[in-house]
Coordinates of C-alpha atoms in Angstrom, one line a residue:
X1 CA -7.8 -25.9 46.5
X2 CA -6.5 -27.2 49.9
X3 CA -8.9 -27.4 52.8
X4 CA -6.7 -24.9 54.7
X5 CA -6.7 -22.3 51.9
X6 CA -9.6 -20.3 53.3
X7 CA -7.9 -20.1 56.7
X8 CA -4.6 -18.9 55.1
X9 CA -6.5 -16.3 53.1
X10 CA -8.3 -15.1 56.2
X11 CA -5.1 -14.7 58.2
X12 CA -3.3 -12.9 55.4
X13 CA -6.3 -10.5 54.9
X14 CA -6.4 -9.7 58.6
X15 CA -2.6 -8.9 58.6
X16 CA -2.9 -6.7 55.5
X17 CA -5.9 -4.9 57.0
X18 CA -4.0 -4.2 60.2
X19 CA -0.9 -3.0 58.3
X20 CA -2.9 -0.7 56.1
X21 CA -4.7 0.8 59.1
X22 CA -1.5 1.7 60.8
X23 CA -0.2 3.3 57.6
X24 CA -3.3 5.4 57.2
X25 CA -3.3 6.4 60.9
X26 CA 0.3 7.8 60.4
X27 CA -0.7 9.6 57.2
X28 CA -3.6 11.3 58.9
X29 CA -1.5 12.5 61.8
X30 CA 1.3 14.0 59.8
X31 CA 1.5 16.7 57.0
X32 CA 5.0 15.6 56.0
X33 CA 5.9 13.1 53.3
X34 CA 4.8 9.6 54.2
X35 CA 8.2 8.0 53.6
X36 CA 9.9 10.5 56.0
X37 CA 7.6 9.8 58.9
X38 CA 7.4 6.0 58.8
X39 CA 9.0 4.3 61.7
X40 CA 11.9 2.1 60.6
X41 CA 10.1 -1.1 61.5
X42 CA 7.2 -0.1 59.2
X43 CA 9.6 0.8 56.4
X44 CA 11.1 -2.6 56.7
X45 CA 7.7 -4.2 56.8
X46 CA 6.6 -2.2 53.7
X47 CA 9.7 -3.4 51.8
X48 CA 8.9 -7.0 52.9
X49 CA 5.3 -6.7 51.6
X50 CA 6.6 -5.4 48.3
X51 CA 9.0 -8.3 48.0
X52 CA 6.2 -10.8 48.9
X53 CA 3.9 -9.2 46.4
X54 CA 6.4 -9.5 43.6
X55 CA 7.3 -13.1 44.6
X56 CA 3.6 -14.0 44.7
X57 CA 2.9 -12.4 41.2
X58 CA 5.9 -14.2 39.8
X59 CA 4.7 -17.5 41.3
X60 CA 1.2 -17.0 40.0
X61 CA 2.5 -15.9 36.6
X62 CA 4.8 -18.9 36.4
X63 CA 1.8 -21.2 36.7
X64 CA 0.0 -19.8 33.6
X65 CA 0.0 -21.7 30.4
X66 CA 2.1 -18.9 28.6
X67 CA 4.8 -19.1 31.2
X68 CA 5.0 -22.9 31.1
X69 CA 5.9 -23.0 27.4
X70 CA 9.3 -24.5 26.8
X71 CA 12.2 -22.2 26.0
X72 CA 12.4 -23.5 22.4
X73 CA 8.8 -22.6 21.8
X74 CA 9.2 -19.1 23.4
X75 CA 12.2 -18.5 21.1
X76 CA 10.2 -19.6 18.1
X77 CA 7.2 -17.4 18.9
X78 CA 9.3 -14.3 19.4
X79 CA 11.6 -15.1 16.5
X80 CA 8.5 -15.0 14.3
X81 CA 7.2 -11.9 16.0
X82 CA 10.5 -10.1 15.5
X83 CA 10.7 -11.3 11.9
X84 CA 7.3 -9.8 11.2
X85 CA 8.7 -6.5 12.3
X86 CA 10.7 -6.3 9.1
X87 CA 12.9 -3.7 10.7
X88 CA 15.0 -2.8 7.6
X89 CA 12.5 -3.6 4.9
X90 CA 12.1 -0.3 2.9
X91 CA 8.8 -1.5 1.5
X92 CA 7.2 -2.2 4.9
X93 CA 4.7 0.6 5.6
X94 CA 6.0 3.0 8.2
X95 CA 2.6 2.9 10.0
X96 CA 2.7 -0.9 10.2
X97 CA 6.3 -0.8 11.6
X98 CA 5.1 1.5 14.4
X99 CA 2.0 -0.7 15.1
X100 CA 4.3 -3.8 15.3
X101 CA 6.6 -2.1 17.8
X102 CA 3.6 -1.4 20.0
X103 CA 2.4 -4.9 19.7
X104 CA 5.7 -6.3 20.8
X105 CA 5.6 -4.0 23.8
X106 CA 2.2 -5.5 24.7
X107 CA 3.6 -9.0 24.3
X108 CA 6.2 -8.3 26.9
X109 CA 3.4 -7.9 29.4
X110 CA 2.1 -11.4 28.9
X111 CA 4.5 -13.0 31.3
X112 CA 7.9 -12.6 33.0
X113 CA 9.4 -15.3 30.8
X114 CA 8.3 -13.5 27.6
X115 CA 9.5 -10.1 29.0
X116 CA 12.8 -11.6 29.9
X117 CA 13.3 -13.1 26.5
X118 CA 12.5 -9.8 24.6
X119 CA 14.6 -7.7 27.0
X120 CA 17.6 -9.9 26.4
X121 CA 17.3 -9.8 22.6
X122 CA 19.4 -7.2 20.9
X123 CA 17.1 -7.3 17.9
X124 CA 14.2 -6.0 19.9
X125 CA 16.2 -2.9 20.9
X126 CA 17.6 -2.2 17.4
X127 CA 14.4 -0.4 16.3
X128 CA 14.1 3.0 17.9
X129 CA 11.4 5.6 17.7
X130 CA 13.2 8.9 17.9
X131 CA 10.2 10.5 19.7
X132 CA 10.8 8.2 22.7
X133 CA 12.2 9.8 25.9
X134 CA 16.0 10.5 25.6
X135 CA 16.8 8.0 28.4
X136 CA 14.8 5.3 26.6
X137 CA 16.7 6.0 23.3
X138 CA 20.0 5.8 25.1
X139 CA 19.1 2.6 26.8
X140 CA 17.9 1.0 23.5
X141 CA 21.1 1.9 21.8
X142 CA 23.1 0.4 24.6
X143 CA 21.1 -2.8 24.8
X144 CA 21.0 -3.4 21.0
X145 CA 24.6 -4.5 21.3
X146 CA 26.2 -4.6 17.8
X147 CA 22.9 -5.1 15.9
X148 CA 22.2 -2.7 13.0
X149 CA 20.0 0.2 14.1
X150 CA 16.7 1.4 12.6
X151 CA 15.6 4.9 13.5
X152 CA 12.1 5.9 12.6
X153 CA 9.5 8.6 13.3
X154 CA 5.9 8.0 12.4
X155 CA 4.1 10.9 14.0
X156 CA 4.7 14.4 15.4
X157 CA 5.0 14.9 19.1
X158 CA 5.4 18.2 21.0
X159 CA 8.5 17.1 22.9
X160 CA 12.1 18.2 22.2
X161 CA 14.3 15.9 20.2
X162 CA 17.4 14.5 22.0
X163 CA 19.8 15.9 19.4
X164 CA 22.6 16.6 21.9
X165 CA 22.2 13.2 23.6
X166 CA 22.5 11.4 20.3
X167 CA 25.5 13.5 19.2
X168 CA 27.4 12.2 22.2
X169 CA 26.6 8.5 21.7
X170 CA 28.9 6.4 19.6
X171 CA 26.6 4.4 17.4
X172 CA 26.6 6.1 13.9
X173 CA 28.4 3.2 12.2
X174 CA 25.6 0.8 13.1
X175 CA 22.7 2.9 11.6
X176 CA 21.3 1.0 8.7
X177 CA 17.8 2.5 8.3
X178 CA 16.4 6.0 8.8
X179 CA 12.7 6.4 8.0
X180 CA 10.5 9.4 8.8
X181 CA 7.4 11.2 7.7
X182 CA 7.8 14.0 10.3
X183 CA 9.5 17.4 9.8
X184 CA 10.1 17.6 13.5
X185 CA 12.6 14.7 13.2
X186 CA 14.7 16.3 10.5
X187 CA 17.2 18.2 12.8
X188 CA 18.1 14.9 14.4
X189 CA 18.4 13.0 11.2
X190 CA 20.5 15.7 9.5
X191 CA 22.9 15.2 12.4
X192 CA 23.0 11.5 11.9
X193 CA 23.5 11.8 8.1
X194 CA 26.8 13.5 8.6
X195 CA 28.4 10.2 9.4
X196 CA 26.4 7.0 8.6
X197 CA 28.7 4.8 6.5
X198 CA 26.5 1.7 6.9
X199 CA 23.2 3.5 6.0
X200 CA 21.2 1.4 3.4
X201 CA 17.7 2.9 3.6
X202 CA 16.8 6.6 3.8
X203 CA 13.2 7.9 3.8
X204 CA 12.8 11.6 4.7
X205 CA 10.3 14.4 4.3
X206 CA 11.6 17.8 3.0
X207 CA 15.3 17.4 3.6
X208 CA 17.1 20.8 3.5
X209 CA 20.5 20.2 5.1
X210 CA 23.6 18.7 3.3
X211 CA 24.0 15.0 3.0
X212 CA 27.3 13.3 4.0
X213 CA 28.9 10.4 2.1
X214 CA 26.5 7.5 2.0
X215 CA 28.6 4.7 0.4
X216 CA 26.2 1.9 1.4
X217 CA 22.9 3.6 0.5
X218 CA 20.6 1.4 -1.7
X219 CA 17.1 2.6 -1.0
X220 CA 16.2 6.3 -1.1
X221 CA 12.7 7.9 -0.7
X222 CA 12.7 11.7 -1.0
X223 CA 9.4 13.5 -0.5
X224 CA 9.5 17.2 -1.7
X225 CA 13.3 17.1 -2.2
X226 CA 15.8 15.3 -4.3
X227 CA 19.5 14.3 -3.9
X228 CA 22.2 16.4 -5.5
X229 CA 23.2 15.1 -8.9
X230 CA 26.9 15.2 -8.1
X231 CA 26.6 12.8 -5.2
X232 CA 29.0 9.9 -5.9
X233 CA 26.8 7.4 -4.0
X234 CA 24.0 7.7 -6.5
X235 CA 25.8 5.1 -8.6
X236 CA 25.0 2.4 -6.0
X237 CA 21.3 3.2 -5.6
X238 CA 19.0 0.2 -6.3
X239 CA 15.7 1.9 -5.6
X240 CA 14.7 5.6 -5.9
X241 CA 11.4 7.2 -4.9
X242 CA 10.9 10.9 -5.6
X243 CA 7.7 12.9 -4.7
X244 CA 8.2 16.3 -6.3
X245 CA 6.4 19.6 -6.3
X246 CA 7.9 20.6 -9.7
X247 CA 8.0 19.4 -13.2
X248 CA 10.8 17.3 -14.6
X249 CA 13.9 19.5 -15.2
X250 CA 17.5 19.2 -16.1
X251 CA 18.6 18.5 -12.5
X252 CA 16.2 15.5 -12.3
X253 CA 17.7 14.1 -15.6
X254 CA 21.2 14.5 -14.2
X255 CA 20.2 12.6 -11.0
X256 CA 18.6 9.7 -13.0
X257 CA 21.6 9.6 -15.4
X258 CA 23.9 9.1 -12.3
X259 CA 21.9 6.1 -11.0
X260 CA 23.6 3.5 -13.1
X261 CA 22.6 0.6 -10.9
X262 CA 19.0 1.6 -10.4
X263 CA 16.5 -1.3 -10.5
X264 CA 13.3 0.4 -9.2
X265 CA 12.1 3.9 -9.9
X266 CA 9.0 5.9 -8.6
X267 CA 8.4 9.5 -9.5
X268 CA 5.3 11.4 -8.5
X269 CA 5.2 15.0 -9.9
X270 CA 2.2 17.0 -8.7
X271 CA 2.8 20.4 -10.3
X272 CA 0.3 21.6 -12.8
X273 CA 2.7 24.0 -14.6
X274 CA 4.7 22.9 -17.6
X275 CA 8.1 24.4 -17.8
X276 CA 8.7 23.8 -21.5
X277 CA 11.0 21.5 -23.4
X278 CA 14.6 20.9 -22.3
X279 CA 17.4 21.6 -24.8
X280 CA 17.4 19.4 -27.9
X281 CA 20.9 18.2 -27.0
X282 CA 19.8 16.7 -23.8
X283 CA 21.2 13.1 -23.8
X284 CA 19.0 10.1 -23.3
X285 CA 18.7 8.5 -19.8
X286 CA 19.9 4.9 -20.0
X287 CA 18.9 2.7 -17.0
X288 CA 20.2 -0.6 -18.1
X289 CA 19.3 -2.5 -14.9
X290 CA 15.8 -1.0 -14.3
X291 CA 13.2 -3.7 -13.6
X292 CA 10.3 -1.6 -12.4
X293 CA 9.1 2.0 -12.7
X294 CA 5.9 3.8 -11.6
X295 CA 5.5 7.4 -12.9
X296 CA 2.8 10.0 -12.2
X297 CA 2.7 13.4 -13.8
X298 CA 0.3 16.3 -13.9
X299 CA 0.0 16.4 -17.7
X300 CA 0.9 14.6 -20.9
X301 CA 3.3 17.3 -21.8
X302 CA 5.3 17.0 -18.6
X303 CA 5.4 13.2 -18.9
X304 CA 7.0 13.6 -22.3
X305 CA 10.0 15.5 -20.8
X306 CA 11.0 12.2 -19.1
X307 CA 9.6 9.2 -21.0
X308 CA 10.9 10.3 -24.4
X309 CA 14.4 10.2 -22.9
X310 CA 14.2 7.0 -21.0
X311 CA 15.9 3.9 -22.3
X312 CA 15.0 0.9 -20.2
X313 CA 15.7 -2.4 -22.1
X314 CA 15.1 -4.6 -19.1
X315 CA 12.1 -2.9 -17.4
X316 CA 9.4 -5.5 -17.2
X317 CA 7.0 -3.7 -14.8
X318 CA 6.0 -0.1 -15.7
X319 CA 3.1 2.1 -14.8
X320 CA 2.2 5.6 -15.9
X321 CA -0.6 7.8 -14.5
X322 CA -1.5 11.2 -16.0
X323 CA -3.7 13.5 -13.8
X324 CA -5.0 15.6 -16.7
X325 CA -5.5 13.8 -20.0
X326 CA -5.9 16.9 -22.1
X327 CA -4.6 16.6 -25.7
X328 CA -4.1 12.8 -25.3
X329 CA -4.4 12.3 -29.0
X330 CA -1.1 14.1 -29.6
X331 CA 0.9 11.6 -27.6
X332 CA -0.5 8.2 -28.7
X333 CA 2.8 7.1 -30.4
X334 CA 4.7 7.9 -27.2
X335 CA 2.4 5.9 -25.0
X336 CA 2.5 3.0 -27.4
X337 CA 6.3 3.0 -27.2
X338 CA 6.1 3.2 -23.4
X339 CA 3.9 0.2 -23.2
X340 CA 5.7 -1.8 -25.9
X341 CA 7.3 -5.2 -25.1
X342 CA 11.0 -5.8 -25.5
X343 CA 12.1 -6.8 -28.9
X344 CA 13.3 -10.2 -27.5
X345 CA 9.9 -11.0 -25.9
X346 CA 8.4 -14.3 -27.1
X347 CA 5.6 -14.5 -24.5
X348 CA 2.5 -12.3 -25.0
X349 CA 0.0 -11.5 -22.3
X350 CA -3.1 -13.7 -22.1
X351 CA -5.4 -11.1 -20.6
X352 CA -5.9 -7.3 -20.2
X353 CA -8.4 -5.0 -18.7
X354 CA -10.0 -1.6 -19.2
X355 CA -11.5 0.5 -16.4
X356 CA -13.7 3.5 -17.2
X357 CA -15.0 5.5 -14.2
X358 CA -17.0 8.6 -14.0
X359 CA -15.3 11.3 -11.9
X360 CA -17.9 14.0 -12.4
X361 CA -20.1 15.0 -15.3
X362 CA -18.0 15.3 -18.4
X363 CA -14.8 13.8 -16.9
X364 CA -13.7 10.2 -16.7
X365 CA -10.8 8.2 -15.5
X366 CA -9.3 5.7 -17.9
X367 CA -7.1 2.7 -17.2
X368 CA -5.6 0.0 -19.4
X369 CA -3.6 -2.8 -17.7
X370 CA -2.0 -6.0 -18.9
X371 CA 0.3 -8.3 -17.0
X372 CA 2.8 -5.9 -15.5
X373 CA 2.1 -2.7 -17.4
X374 CA -0.5 0.0 -16.7
X375 CA -1.5 3.2 -18.3
X376 CA -4.0 5.6 -16.7
X377 CA -5.5 9.0 -17.4
X378 CA -7.7 11.3 -15.3
X379 CA -10.1 14.1 -16.2
X380 CA -10.7 12.7 -19.6
X381 CA -13.4 14.4 -21.8
X382 CA -15.2 12.7 -24.6
X383 CA -12.4 13.6 -27.0
X384 CA -9.8 12.0 -24.8
X385 CA -12.0 8.9 -24.3
X386 CA -12.1 8.3 -28.0
X387 CA -8.3 8.8 -28.2
X388 CA -7.9 6.3 -25.4
X389 CA -10.0 3.7 -27.1
X390 CA -7.9 4.1 -30.2
X391 CA -4.8 3.6 -28.2
X392 CA -6.3 0.4 -26.6
X393 CA -7.0 -1.0 -30.1
X394 CA -3.3 -0.4 -31.0
X395 CA -2.1 -2.0 -27.8
X396 CA -4.4 -5.0 -28.3
X397 CA -3.0 -5.5 -31.7
X398 CA 0.5 -5.1 -30.4
X399 CA -0.1 -7.8 -27.7
X400 CA -1.7 -10.2 -30.2
X401 CA -5.2 -9.8 -29.0
X402 CA -5.3 -10.9 -25.3
X403 CA -8.7 -11.5 -23.7
X404 CA -10.2 -8.2 -22.5
X405 CA -12.3 -7.4 -19.4
X406 CA -14.1 -4.0 -19.5
X407 CA -15.2 -2.4 -16.2
X408 CA -17.4 0.6 -16.0
X409 CA -19.5 2.4 -13.3
X410 CA -21.9 4.3 -15.5
X411 CA -23.3 2.0 -18.2
X412 CA -25.7 4.7 -19.4
X413 CA -22.7 6.8 -20.4
X414 CA -20.1 4.2 -21.1
X415 CA -21.9 1.2 -22.6
X416 CA -22.1 2.8 -26.1
X417 CA -18.3 3.1 -26.1
X418 CA -18.2 -0.7 -26.3
X419 CA -19.0 -0.5 -30.0
X420 CA -15.6 1.1 -30.6
X421 CA -14.1 -2.1 -29.4
X422 CA -16.4 -4.5 -31.2
X423 CA -13.5 -6.2 -33.0
X424 CA -11.4 -6.7 -29.8
X425 CA -11.4 -9.9 -27.8
X426 CA -13.8 -8.7 -25.0
X427 CA -14.7 -11.7 -22.9
X428 CA -16.1 -10.1 -19.8
X429 CA -18.0 -6.9 -18.9
X430 CA -18.3 -5.7 -15.3
X431 CA -20.5 -2.8 -14.3
X432 CA -20.7 -1.1 -10.9
X433 CA -23.7 1.1 -10.3
X434 CA -23.8 2.4 -6.7
X435 CA -27.3 3.0 -5.7
X436 CA -28.7 1.6 -8.9
X437 CA -28.1 4.8 -10.7
X438 CA -27.9 3.3 -14.2
X439 CA -30.2 0.6 -15.7
X440 CA -28.5 -2.6 -17.0
X441 CA -31.1 -2.6 -19.8
X442 CA -29.0 0.0 -21.6
X443 CA -26.0 -2.3 -21.6
X444 CA -28.1 -5.2 -23.1
X445 CA -29.4 -3.0 -25.8
X446 CA -25.9 -2.0 -26.8
X447 CA -24.9 -5.7 -27.0
X448 CA -27.9 -6.4 -29.2
X449 CA -27.9 -6.5 -33.0
X450 CA -27.5 -3.2 -34.9
X451 CA -30.6 -1.8 -36.7
X452 CA -31.0 -3.5 -40.1
X453 CA -30.5 -1.5 -43.2
X454 CA -33.8 -1.1 -45.2
X455 CA -33.7 -3.4 -48.1
X456 CA -30.6 -5.1 -46.8
X457 CA -30.2 -8.9 -46.4
X458 CA -32.0 -10.4 -43.5
X459 CA -30.1 -13.7 -43.3
X460 CA -26.8 -12.4 -41.8
X461 CA -26.6 -10.2 -38.6
X462 CA -23.3 -8.5 -37.7
X463 CA -23.4 -9.0 -33.9
X464 CA -21.0 -6.9 -31.9
X465 CA -18.7 -8.3 -29.2
X466 CA -18.9 -11.9 -30.5
X467 CA -16.2 -13.0 -28.0
X468 CA -18.2 -12.0 -24.9
X469 CA -18.6 -14.8 -22.3
X470 CA -19.5 -13.2 -19.0
X471 CA -21.4 -10.2 -17.7
X472 CA -21.2 -9.2 -14.0
X473 CA -23.5 -6.5 -12.8
X474 CA -23.0 -5.1 -9.3
X475 CA -25.3 -3.2 -6.9
X476 CA -28.1 -2.3 -9.2
X477 CA -31.9 -2.4 -9.3
X478 CA -33.0 -5.0 -11.9
X479 CA -36.5 -5.5 -13.3
X480 CA -36.1 -9.2 -14.0
X481 CA -39.1 -9.2 -16.4
X482 CA -37.6 -6.6 -18.7
X483 CA -34.1 -8.0 -18.2
X484 CA -34.9 -11.5 -19.1
X485 CA -36.9 -10.4 -22.2
X486 CA -33.9 -8.3 -23.4
X487 CA -31.5 -11.2 -22.9
X488 CA -33.8 -13.5 -24.8
X489 CA -34.2 -11.0 -27.6
X490 CA -30.7 -9.6 -28.0
X491 CA -28.5 -12.4 -26.8
X492 CA -30.3 -15.6 -27.9
X493 CA -27.9 -18.5 -28.1
X494 CA -29.4 -19.8 -31.3
X495 CA -28.5 -16.6 -33.1
X496 CA -25.4 -15.7 -31.2
X497 CA -23.7 -18.7 -29.5
X498 CA -21.3 -17.0 -27.2
X499 CA -22.6 -15.6 -23.9
X500 CA -22.4 -18.2 -21.1
X501 CA -23.1 -16.4 -17.7
X502 CA -24.7 -13.3 -16.3
X503 CA -24.2 -12.6 -12.6
X504 CA -26.3 -10.1 -10.7
X505 CA -24.3 -9.4 -7.6
X506 CA -25.7 -7.4 -4.7
X507 CA -28.7 -6.3 -6.8
X508 CA -32.3 -5.7 -5.9
X509 CA -35.0 -7.4 -8.0
X510 CA -38.4 -6.4 -9.3
X511 CA -40.8 -8.1 -11.7
X512 CA -40.8 -11.9 -12.1
X513 CA -39.4 -14.2 -9.5
X514 CA -35.6 -14.9 -9.7
X515 CA -36.2 -18.7 -10.0
X516 CA -38.4 -18.1 -13.1
X517 CA -35.7 -15.8 -14.7
X518 CA -33.0 -18.4 -14.0
X519 CA -35.1 -21.1 -15.7
X520 CA -36.0 -19.1 -18.8
X521 CA -32.4 -18.0 -19.4
X522 CA -31.1 -21.6 -18.8
X523 CA -33.4 -22.6 -21.7
X524 CA -31.3 -20.5 -24.1
X525 CA -28.0 -21.6 -22.6
X526 CA -27.3 -18.6 -20.3
X527 CA -26.5 -19.2 -16.6
X528 CA -28.0 -16.5 -14.4
X529 CA -26.6 -16.3 -10.8
X530 CA -26.5 -13.9 -7.9
X531 CA -22.8 -14.4 -7.1
X532 CA -19.5 -14.3 -8.9
X533 CA -17.8 -17.6 -9.7

C-alpha cells in the first residue's frame, strides 16, 4: 500500500459524503420522483460516479487470481464445466441437469472474464429452462447461434408459459432434446412437437396431444402414456422407457413389434389388475438388436403376457421385478427361460448373490443377481420363498455353480432357509440387523452340524455349507463369550476346514474382551475382525 493511499481514501470519502448529502437533501425537499428533480449537473455527476464505480470494480476484479488466468486455462475450465452439463444425454438425471445450469450461472459471477467467456459461448445458451421469463428464453435462443437446443422443465412454477412467443420464433429445426417432468409444460411441448425434425430425445409426462413426424428420434421416455403403434418413426428408436398405469395389452405389443432397431427397453407397469391372456394367435415380439431390458410388473401373471412373447437373442443385460410374488411356483420355467444365457455363450458367471429382506411380518422381498441379470420378487410368503429357493438351485446349476453370497436382514427368520441351499457354492453370508433385532447365535447354530441319528455312525458328520469362507455381521449386539464358544463348537477348523473370516461391523459387544475373542478364534484358524476387508 502506497504511503499516500490513506490520503486518497480520505479525499474520496469526503467527496462521496458531500455528494450523498446533496442527493438526500433534494429527496427530502421533493415528493416527486428523484430522477425528475435532479439538476442536470447532479445527473451528470451521478452518471460519472456509476461509471467510476464500474471501472473500479473491473479494475479490482481484474487483479484477482481468477481473472489473471490465461485465456487457454479459462477455456479449459469452462469447456469441462459445459461438458459436465451433458446437455443432450438422455441418461443424465433431469434434476442434475437443472443443478448444473444453476452452478454455471454462479460461475459467471466469479469474474468479468469468466462471465464474458460464458456469455460468448453458444453452448451455454443452448440449454433452456422453459419456465424462465419469455424474454430470457428468446435471448437464449438468439444467442445460441446454430447450436442444437435442449428444452427442459424440472419443476412447476405458477407463471404462464410463453407459448405464443415460441410459436413466433424460428428455431424448431434446431431442437434436439425435450425433457420434462411437469404437466404445466405440456402445452408448449405439444406445440414444438408439431415440427421438430432434428429431435433425438423426448421425455414427457402424460402426453395427450398428437405427435408430429419425428424422423430423428432415438430416445423416448413416456410416463403414463405410450406412442401410437402406427408411428413410422418407431422403427428408428434405440431406447424406449414406458411407465404405464395399465397391464400389457395388444397395443403395447404392436408398439414393441414396430421398434425393430431397439437396443434398450424399460417398462414399469403399476396396475394391480390382470386383464387376461391375449389371443393365442398373437405373434412373438422379436427384438433382434436389444442389448438391455428392465421390466417391472405388478404380478407374475401380467409379466407372462410380455416375457413369453419376447425373443431377444442378443440381450445381455436383463432385469425383472415382480411386485406381488403370489403363485410364483407356477412360473418357474418361464423365469428360468428369462434368465437363461444365450446358446452360444461360452463364459459362465463367476459369482452370484441372493438378498432376502423382511418387508413386514409374513412377507419378504427376494432377489437373485448374477453378472448382468437380476430377478426380484416382493410380498413373498413362505410358500413363495420356498419356490424362489428352488428356482435359485436351478439357476445355479444352469450357470455351472458360481460362488454365491447370501444377504439377509432377519437371521432369526431367514437363517434356517440356508439349509435349502446346502449343496450350493455359498462362500459368503452377510447379515444386516438394524438395532440388533436378531441374535447372530441363531445363524451359527444353523451352520453347525445336524443332530446325529441315534445309533448312527459317529465318525462322519455331514456339515452344511462346506464352501462358506466369510461371514459379515452388521449392526448387531454380540455377546462375545457365547459367540466365540459357538464358533469353536460348530465351526472348528479341525472338523470343518473351510471358514476363514468373521467380521463384526458396527456391532456392540458384551461378555469377554474383543482381544481375547480374536485370540481364541485365531487359534482355530478363523480371523475375527471389526471391519470388512
